[in-house]
Amino acid sequence: MAYIISALIIIPLAIKFKNDLKIKDNYSAMKSVEDQKLFNKDR
């Protein structure tokens, strides 16, 4: 029983953690693209 409860808690946390990582990756990718644009504009 305790196993089921802990699984119910851990799985959503793991999914959220994975999604947060994905969002961070996308954000940093987008940010580097923005930085490139700014850099090219300055030249």
Short mmCIF file of C-alpha atoms in Angstrom, two decimals:
data_model
loop_
_atom_site.label_atom_id
_atom_site.label_comp_id
_atom_site.label_asym_id
_atom_site.label_seq_id
_atom_site.Cartn_x
_atom_site.Cartn_y
_atom_site.Cartn_z
CA MET A 1 0.00 0.00 0.00
CA ALA A 2 2.72 2.46 0.97
CA TYR A 3 4.47 1.60 -2.30
CA ILE A 4 1.43 2.66 -4.33
CA ILE A 5 1.14 5.94 -2.43
CA SER A 6 4.82 6.75 -2.87
CA ALA A 7 4.56 5.92 -6.59
CA LEU A 8 1.61 8.30 -6.89
CA ILE A 9 3.74 11.01 -5.31
CA ILE A 10 7.05 10.29 -7.07
CA ILE A 11 5.77 9.88 -10.64
CA PRO A 12 4.14 13.33 -10.96
CA LEU A 13 7.22 14.88 -9.34
CA ALA A 14 9.48 13.12 -11.84
CA ILE A 15 7.29 14.27 -14.74
CA LYS A 16 7.28 17.83 -13.44
CA PHE A 17 11.04 17.75 -12.96
CA LYS A 18 11.53 16.48 -16.52
CA ASN A 19 9.21 19.16 -17.91
CA ASP A 20 11.05 21.84 -15.93
CA LEU A 21 14.34 20.66 -17.43
CA LYS A 22 12.83 20.71 -20.91
CA ILE A 23 11.53 24.25 -20.35
CA LYS A 24 14.95 25.35 -19.09
CA ASP A 25 16.62 23.85 -22.18
CA ASN A 26 14.15 25.57 -24.50
CA TYR A 27 14.60 28.82 -22.62
CA SER A 28 18.39 28.74 -22.82
CA ALA A 29 18.23 27.80 -26.52
CA MET A 30 15.86 30.69 -27.17
CA LYS A 31 18.03 33.00 -25.10
CA SER A 32 21.18 32.13 -27.05
CA VAL A 33 19.30 32.81 -30.31
CA GLU A 34 18.24 36.20 -28.93
CA ASP A 35 21.82 36.91 -27.87
CA GLN A 36 23.02 36.05 -31.38
CA LYS A 37 20.49 38.45 -32.89
CA LEU A 38 21.64 41.24 -30.57
CA PHE A 39 25.27 40.43 -31.25
CA ASN A 40 24.76 40.50 -35.03
CA LYS A 41 22.82 43.75 -34.80
CA ASP A 42 25.66 45.39 -32.85
CA ARG A 43 28.30 44.49 -35.43
#
